[in-house]
């Protein structure tokens, strides 16, 4: 329920801005709302959002507050939340539906108080409104925990099967501007209002002073010997190929988890800083469970975004290394674009997405050829699929239909998942799972949690997977896994 109880003057950011002070002071007497929750939003000048996250974390009372950070440098979009105000955990089998209902009910019970914000008409359909209050969500890959009982402490307590959080603090930065939002239970008396306004004012001022990221400690990392893992993985590829040959599976995405150890606690934020600089076309993220574990990464894969009825989905599959020599690099890219095995692997996803999105709309646009997505260490075949739906479609309806896509599980979905549940003796948790946010009108964005690691004190678990289809070669698939693992291994080593 957005409300703008202000005169339509534009408040521009600035330290000790009297217009802001006046606006804030007038809130209690102007606002007549009866809702459970209230969000107060102030504009800020453009800032380093990762340093702002660090400042917000230090402002919190608890030592390891929950946070959710998502940055896409190429499109200048950052969405972050800090400190749980209100949350909900859902269980199988209808976890997406339960989280949708929770989000809709919570945001319908929220009044947003925002100064007149000059949203550009031209940018509005493409970019999320920086002022909108959001619910942040994480879903684990499977809707049930793996009961193998073999898990080391790194992965516990982990993240719930489905978790939605309304944070106390939110910060969003897009080409539409930067906004800081403080959400609270609606204050019932003047003193409580003044306390809330004072806190917002204080943090708003702090974020306008020079901010910096904490310096990374000097660490040494111990990696396990990967020979045994290489062997086991290649055997799994052989088995998958046999199953593919019988026709029960067309594609299977096998993954590996590598446990590493440092001589001191691992720091997520310097690693995310490293990732966002090295992979500006990826979504860099950091999500803490508030219990000492942080899931970080740089994912090249958007599961789905929905804004003003416009859906965007990435089909991503088919991989090749990069090379420092331009001619070799170009050849690798060309070979990937012409590889029948990779094109087939890619087509499985495009066909799945066409069919799945077709259940929501007939307005779907799919390019006939994939393009090449070139990242610092790896290149992929990518197809951007667009579709248009009416306002009744909620982003979680689409997430529920798409996850897990053949890019991270395989095809057919049910058989592939069953194979993974039987074979993997480790918990996928948030690896390759949907991570994202939702607003009051059911729009939002979810990414796929690949190129990722789970940090827990001195330990980290690093994940990597590869799609297997007829024609895949075990040794090459292992090399692809190593390339993907290196995304995080290099960032953890380089930033610490
Ligand atoms: C599963 C992962 O990546 C997926 C598998 C790909 C492939 O097999 O070519 C490419 C991109 C992703 O869809 C991963 O990075 O862990």
XYZ file of C-alpha atoms and ligand atoms in Angstrom:
512
model
C 0.000 0.000 0.000
C 2.159 2.933 -1.178
C 1.252 6.268 0.377
C 2.904 9.592 -0.234
C 1.745 11.873 2.553
C 4.074 14.598 1.394
C 3.669 17.769 -0.576
C 4.929 17.066 -4.085
C 8.288 18.651 -3.681
C 11.305 16.654 -4.708
C 13.694 15.996 -1.877
C 17.226 15.752 -3.111
C 19.813 13.917 -1.066
C 22.312 15.915 0.922
C 23.764 15.926 4.376
C 21.598 17.891 6.861
C 19.107 18.663 4.138
C 16.439 20.800 5.899
C 13.716 19.561 3.520
C 14.415 15.994 4.651
C 14.356 16.946 8.302
C 11.056 18.762 7.803
C 9.587 15.841 5.860
C 10.569 13.332 8.501
C 9.261 15.492 11.333
C 5.862 15.751 9.641
C 5.361 11.986 9.192
C 3.625 11.074 12.466
C 0.931 13.743 12.239
C 0.331 13.277 8.525
C 0.105 9.516 8.459
C -3.256 8.063 9.281
C -2.427 4.528 8.237
C -3.673 1.532 10.111
C -1.408 -1.121 8.612
C 0.838 -3.453 10.634
C 4.055 -2.317 8.979
C 5.466 1.003 7.884
C 8.416 1.732 5.574
C 10.168 5.085 5.499
C 12.318 5.751 2.447
C 14.925 8.428 1.800
C 16.954 9.118 -1.327
C 20.732 8.948 -1.243
C 23.468 9.993 -3.635
C 25.024 7.130 -5.613
C 27.286 5.098 -3.326
C 29.351 1.929 -3.085
C 26.590 -0.445 -2.065
C 28.905 -3.162 -0.745
C 30.547 -0.627 1.585
C 27.030 0.529 2.523
C 26.160 -3.100 3.375
C 29.205 -3.241 5.618
C 28.132 0.009 7.356
C 24.560 -1.277 7.816
C 25.865 -4.552 9.264
C 27.966 -2.648 11.816
C 24.930 -0.586 12.749
C 22.995 -3.737 13.738
C 22.967 -4.943 17.316
C 23.457 -8.650 16.631
C 26.963 -9.828 15.763
C 26.072 -11.689 12.555
C 22.845 -10.251 11.253
C 20.950 -11.798 8.338
C 21.640 -10.043 5.049
C 20.876 -10.420 1.364
C 23.000 -8.617 -1.241
C 22.483 -8.854 -5.003
C 24.439 -6.757 -7.488
C 24.476 -6.798 -11.288
C 27.207 -4.309 -12.263
C 26.468 -4.291 -16.020
C 22.930 -3.020 -15.534
C 23.784 -0.937 -12.431
C 21.345 -2.733 -10.183
C 21.827 -3.455 -6.523
C 19.202 -4.651 -4.068
C 20.112 -5.344 -0.462
C 18.431 -6.112 2.839
C 19.820 -6.291 6.374
C 18.331 -7.597 9.666
C 15.210 -9.759 9.856
C 12.104 -7.779 10.840
C 9.494 -10.408 9.945
C 10.035 -13.783 8.298
C 8.409 -17.033 7.320
C 9.687 -20.514 6.516
C 7.688 -22.869 4.328
C 7.857 -26.613 3.770
C 7.241 -28.986 0.902
C 5.222 -29.614 -1.170
C 3.772 -26.132 -1.857
C 6.639 -23.995 -0.584
C 6.471 -21.459 -3.454
C 2.726 -20.971 -2.956
C 3.144 -20.520 0.809
C 5.890 -17.945 0.346
C 3.782 -16.112 -2.261
C 0.859 -15.877 0.189
C 3.131 -14.705 3.005
C 4.674 -12.011 0.773
C 1.345 -10.807 -0.540
C -0.204 -10.630 2.929
C 2.813 -8.925 4.478
C 3.232 -6.309 1.767
C -0.517 -5.599 1.692
C -0.198 -4.812 5.405
C 2.579 -2.294 4.805
C 2.403 1.446 4.220
C 5.279 2.928 2.299
C 6.109 6.550 3.017
C 8.304 7.979 0.303
C 9.131 11.518 -0.671
C 7.929 12.488 -4.159
C 10.297 10.498 -6.334
C 10.885 11.610 -9.872
C 10.728 8.223 -11.642
C 11.696 8.425 -15.247
C 8.812 7.252 -17.449
C 11.246 5.867 -19.952
C 13.229 3.804 -17.427
C 10.288 2.731 -15.277
C 9.255 -0.412 -17.173
C 12.823 -1.698 -17.311
C 14.101 -0.971 -13.859
C 12.844 -1.844 -10.436
C 11.593 1.139 -8.509
C 14.362 1.746 -5.957
C 11.848 2.879 -3.361
C 9.685 -0.250 -3.322
C 9.763 -2.386 -0.162
C 10.719 -5.941 -0.962
C 10.577 -9.417 0.507
C 13.807 -11.404 0.032
C 13.564 -15.143 -0.624
C 15.810 -18.173 -0.697
C 14.682 -21.650 -1.695
C 16.916 -24.682 -1.349
C 17.506 -26.760 -4.485
C 15.401 -29.688 -3.247
C 12.294 -29.295 -1.175
C 13.505 -31.925 1.245
C 16.769 -32.237 3.155
C 19.194 -34.920 2.050
C 19.136 -37.504 4.826
C 22.458 -39.154 3.977
C 23.757 -38.146 7.423
C 27.237 -37.628 5.985
C 27.274 -33.857 6.170
C 30.231 -32.091 7.791
C 29.565 -29.061 10.050
C 30.150 -26.648 7.125
C 26.640 -27.205 5.878
C 24.682 -27.016 9.135
C 22.514 -25.229 10.128
C 22.342 -24.111 6.509
C 19.322 -22.397 5.005
C 15.663 -23.393 5.280
C 13.825 -25.187 2.452
C 12.017 -21.912 1.740
C 12.563 -18.619 3.524
C 11.060 -15.184 3.047
C 12.342 -12.161 4.940
C 10.993 -8.637 5.327
C 14.153 -6.795 6.394
C 14.414 -3.799 8.690
C 16.846 -2.114 6.317
C 16.781 -2.100 2.535
C 18.903 -0.251 0.059
C 18.373 -0.235 -3.673
C 20.438 1.414 -6.365
C 19.443 1.564 -10.030
C 19.680 4.148 -12.788
C 16.511 5.544 -11.161
C 18.476 6.487 -8.069
C 19.470 5.173 -4.661
C 17.001 4.664 -1.837
C 17.372 3.709 1.807
C 14.322 2.161 3.480
C 13.713 1.472 7.153
C 10.758 -0.799 7.897
C 9.181 -1.267 11.295
C 6.012 -2.275 13.096
C 3.858 0.850 12.919
C 4.773 2.993 15.933
C 1.818 3.470 18.254
C 2.903 6.673 19.956
C 4.926 9.768 19.276
C 8.038 8.718 21.128
C 8.299 5.516 19.095
C 7.889 7.523 15.894
C 10.664 9.866 16.973
C 12.957 6.913 17.766
C 12.363 5.429 14.337
C 12.887 8.711 12.528
C 16.051 9.421 14.500
C 17.501 6.021 13.593
C 16.736 6.501 9.891
C 18.207 10.003 9.988
C 21.379 8.738 11.688
C 21.982 5.875 9.254
C 21.075 8.076 6.289
C 23.777 10.512 7.410
C 26.328 7.731 7.999
C 25.807 6.480 4.456
C 26.747 9.905 3.124
C 30.133 9.936 4.813
C 33.040 8.215 3.002
C 32.493 4.460 3.325
C 34.978 1.675 2.941
C 35.016 -2.090 2.812
C 36.802 -3.942 5.620
C 40.343 -4.917 4.657
C 40.630 -8.639 3.969
C 42.800 -10.569 6.423
C 45.876 -12.377 5.096
C 44.811 -15.994 4.780
C 46.212 -19.243 3.580
C 43.795 -21.769 2.139
C 44.085 -25.554 2.268
C 42.501 -27.428 -0.596
C 41.829 -31.164 -0.525
C 43.537 -33.474 -2.976
C 41.058 -33.608 -5.831
C 42.216 -36.898 -7.410
C 39.627 -39.039 -5.627
C 36.887 -36.544 -6.440
C 37.961 -36.433 -10.096
C 37.733 -40.231 -10.252
C 34.341 -40.390 -8.548
C 32.939 -37.639 -10.758
C 34.065 -39.288 -13.967
C 32.501 -42.578 -12.858
C 29.238 -40.696 -12.251
C 29.448 -39.247 -15.759
C 29.867 -42.774 -17.195
C 26.804 -43.952 -15.274
C 24.798 -40.958 -16.445
C 25.846 -41.659 -20.042
C 24.618 -45.249 -19.683
C 21.275 -44.020 -18.390
C 21.069 -41.486 -21.221
C 21.763 -44.311 -23.689
C 18.766 -46.280 -22.340
C 16.539 -43.272 -23.011
C 15.320 -42.663 -19.420
C 17.252 -39.388 -19.298
C 18.128 -36.871 -21.988
C 20.344 -34.693 -19.815
C 21.714 -34.778 -16.261
C 23.554 -31.987 -14.431
C 26.114 -33.570 -12.137
C 27.740 -31.404 -9.496
C 30.606 -31.496 -7.015
C 31.184 -29.894 -3.633
C 34.768 -29.225 -2.492
C 35.490 -28.441 1.159
C 38.375 -26.070 1.842
C 39.842 -24.607 5.017
C 41.557 -21.339 5.887
C 43.809 -20.470 8.821
C 41.408 -17.662 9.852
C 37.724 -16.883 9.435
C 36.756 -16.344 5.806
C 35.316 -12.923 4.996
C 32.482 -12.812 2.495
C 32.398 -9.142 1.550
C 35.975 -8.779 0.198
C 35.349 -11.934 -1.864
C 32.112 -10.521 -3.262
C 34.008 -7.326 -4.093
C 36.530 -9.419 -6.017
C 33.713 -11.269 -7.799
C 31.799 -8.144 -8.842
C 34.962 -6.649 -10.322
C 35.966 -9.831 -12.168
C 32.457 -10.804 -13.354
C 30.547 -7.560 -14.038
C 28.014 -9.327 -16.262
C 27.159 -11.809 -13.479
C 24.977 -11.383 -10.421
C 27.301 -11.139 -7.422
C 25.574 -12.076 -4.211
C 26.052 -12.600 -0.493
C 23.315 -14.100 1.669
C 23.783 -14.719 5.363
C 21.568 -17.005 7.438
C 22.218 -14.922 10.564
C 23.810 -17.976 12.213
C 27.366 -17.618 10.986
C 26.970 -18.966 7.453
C 27.091 -16.980 4.255
C 26.315 -18.144 0.755
C 28.245 -16.104 -1.805
C 28.850 -16.245 -5.527
C 28.791 -14.681 -8.988
C 26.040 -16.306 -11.027
C 25.792 -15.797 -14.788
C 22.252 -17.181 -14.747
C 19.011 -15.321 -14.143
C 16.163 -17.726 -13.479
C 13.479 -15.121 -14.177
C 12.723 -11.448 -13.811
C 9.255 -9.922 -14.036
C 8.676 -6.182 -14.373
C 5.541 -4.520 -15.765
C 4.344 -7.817 -17.257
C 7.650 -8.388 -19.030
C 9.391 -11.698 -18.294
C 13.065 -12.317 -18.954
C 14.588 -15.761 -18.612
C 18.135 -16.888 -19.409
C 18.740 -20.209 -21.071
C 22.351 -20.958 -20.247
C 24.174 -24.184 -21.105
C 27.138 -25.215 -23.170
C 30.548 -24.199 -21.880
C 34.122 -23.740 -23.088
C 37.274 -22.313 -21.489
C 38.674 -18.854 -22.322
C 42.250 -18.291 -23.474
C 44.582 -15.350 -23.028
C 45.609 -15.538 -26.679
C 42.915 -13.751 -28.687
C 43.015 -16.125 -31.669
C 42.798 -19.247 -29.487
C 40.005 -17.640 -27.449
C 38.067 -16.821 -30.605
C 38.494 -20.357 -31.891
C 37.198 -21.816 -28.603
C 34.136 -19.562 -28.832
C 33.461 -20.518 -32.456
C 33.863 -24.210 -31.708
C 31.382 -23.882 -28.859
C 28.862 -22.174 -31.137
C 29.223 -24.982 -33.665
C 29.459 -27.928 -31.262
C 26.493 -30.249 -31.901
C 26.778 -31.681 -28.381
C 26.661 -28.215 -26.753
C 23.891 -26.964 -29.057
C 21.807 -30.024 -28.159
C 22.481 -29.488 -24.457
C 21.380 -25.875 -24.885
C 18.290 -26.723 -26.916
C 16.959 -28.978 -24.140
C 16.690 -25.868 -21.945
C 15.208 -23.626 -24.615
C 12.508 -26.245 -25.346
C 11.754 -26.669 -21.638
C 11.436 -22.901 -21.144
C 9.249 -22.496 -24.228
C 6.855 -25.101 -22.917
C 6.887 -23.868 -19.305
C 6.357 -20.183 -20.218
C 3.686 -21.261 -22.714
C 1.538 -22.174 -19.702
C 1.432 -18.467 -18.779
C 1.303 -16.734 -22.147
C 1.432 -17.167 -25.893
C 3.508 -14.000 -26.273
C 7.003 -15.480 -26.151
C 10.057 -14.310 -28.047
C 12.929 -16.767 -28.515
C 15.938 -15.935 -30.688
C 16.785 -18.698 -33.149
C 20.507 -18.862 -32.258
C 22.238 -18.669 -28.880
C 24.817 -15.939 -28.365
C 28.161 -16.265 -26.606
C 28.381 -15.081 -23.005
C 32.079 -14.528 -22.303
C 33.101 -14.417 -18.647
C 36.623 -13.953 -17.319
C 37.378 -17.689 -17.084
C 34.662 -19.460 -19.089
C 32.259 -18.901 -21.984
C 28.698 -20.146 -22.408
C 25.928 -20.427 -24.937
C 23.143 -18.087 -23.856
C 19.620 -17.383 -25.124
C 17.598 -14.523 -23.638
C 13.937 -15.520 -23.718
C 11.288 -12.824 -23.282
C 7.580 -13.174 -22.651
C 4.676 -10.918 -21.750
C 2.004 -11.707 -19.157
C -0.899 -9.927 -17.460
C -0.741 -8.435 -13.975
C -2.344 -11.521 -12.392
C 0.860 -13.564 -12.781
C 3.096 -13.519 -9.710
C 6.847 -14.107 -10.161
C 6.737 -17.043 -7.730
C 4.215 -18.830 -9.986
C 6.895 -18.749 -12.670
C 9.729 -19.725 -10.302
C 7.654 -22.711 -9.115
C 7.140 -23.841 -12.707
C 10.753 -23.365 -13.813
C 12.860 -24.630 -10.915
C 14.919 -26.744 -11.332
C 15.484 -26.106 -15.041
C 17.424 -28.584 -17.194
C 20.391 -26.167 -16.810
C 20.901 -27.293 -13.206
C 19.035 -30.612 -12.812
C 18.544 -32.261 -16.190
C 15.693 -33.486 -18.343
C 13.093 -34.879 -17.823
C 12.984 -32.963 -14.554
C 11.482 -35.680 -12.311
C 13.814 -38.467 -13.468
C 16.865 -36.190 -13.289
C 16.037 -35.073 -9.735
C 15.446 -38.673 -8.642
C 18.837 -39.655 -10.048
C 20.529 -36.776 -8.166
C 18.773 -37.588 -4.881
C 19.912 -41.218 -5.161
C 23.466 -40.399 -6.142
C 24.600 -37.221 -4.371
C 25.635 -37.812 -0.748
C 25.880 -34.101 0.003
C 23.300 -31.365 0.461
C 22.784 -29.028 -2.503
C 21.287 -26.431 -0.137
C 21.268 -23.078 -1.962
C 23.597 -24.317 -4.714
C 21.818 -23.880 -8.080
C 18.675 -22.827 -6.201
C 16.367 -19.794 -6.721
C 17.463 -16.669 -4.822
C 15.743 -13.329 -5.224
C 13.182 -10.736 -4.217
C 9.514 -9.869 -4.659
C 7.646 -6.565 -4.457
C 4.063 -5.704 -3.542
C 2.787 -6.180 -7.095
C 4.333 -9.646 -7.531
C 7.249 -8.455 -9.633
C 10.810 -9.372 -8.842
C 13.941 -11.141 -9.897
C 15.371 -14.588 -9.115
C 18.805 -15.845 -9.986
C 20.223 -19.373 -9.975
C 22.751 -19.881 -7.143
C 25.633 -21.283 -9.207
C 29.370 -20.311 -9.155
C 28.919 -20.230 -5.426
C 30.296 -21.223 -2.027
C 28.980 -21.611 1.493
C 31.269 -19.928 4.041
C 31.207 -21.004 7.659
C 33.965 -19.630 9.892
C 37.284 -20.964 8.592
C 35.595 -23.446 6.251
C 34.051 -23.102 2.841
C 32.247 -25.478 0.557
C 32.651 -24.581 -3.112
C 30.225 -25.876 -5.757
C 30.412 -26.603 -9.480
C 28.286 -28.600 -11.908
C 28.189 -29.621 -15.553
C 25.457 -30.812 -17.894
C 25.857 -34.328 -19.316
C 24.213 -35.330 -22.612
C 24.970 -38.026 -25.170
C 28.443 -37.271 -26.493
C 29.798 -35.795 -23.220
C 33.325 -36.918 -22.336
C 34.032 -37.611 -18.620
C 37.470 -35.987 -18.632
C 36.299 -32.808 -20.344
C 33.331 -32.530 -17.997
C 35.699 -32.711 -15.015
C 37.818 -29.945 -16.555
C 34.648 -27.864 -16.889
C 33.850 -28.477 -13.207
C 37.357 -27.300 -12.274
C 36.879 -24.102 -14.296
C 33.613 -23.395 -12.497
C 35.073 -24.176 -9.065
C 37.896 -21.764 -9.840
C 35.449 -18.837 -9.942
C 35.152 -19.023 -6.170
C 38.487 -20.610 -5.326
C 40.360 -17.762 -7.043
C 38.122 -15.103 -5.510
C 38.510 -16.543 -2.012
C 42.285 -16.787 -2.381
C 42.691 -13.462 -4.203
C 40.578 -11.417 -1.862
C 41.930 -12.788 1.385
C 25.603 -26.166 -13.096
C 26.410 -25.149 -13.384
O 26.337 -24.456 -14.546
C 25.343 -24.752 -15.505
C 25.830 -25.725 -16.508
C 26.395 -25.314 -17.694
C 26.972 -26.346 -18.662
O 26.910 -27.524 -18.355
O 27.494 -25.959 -19.718
C 26.480 -23.960 -18.020
C 25.869 -23.033 -17.240
C 24.968 -23.432 -16.163
O 23.665 -23.564 -16.636
C 27.427 -24.653 -12.408
O 28.126 -23.685 -12.702
O 27.540 -25.229 -11.307
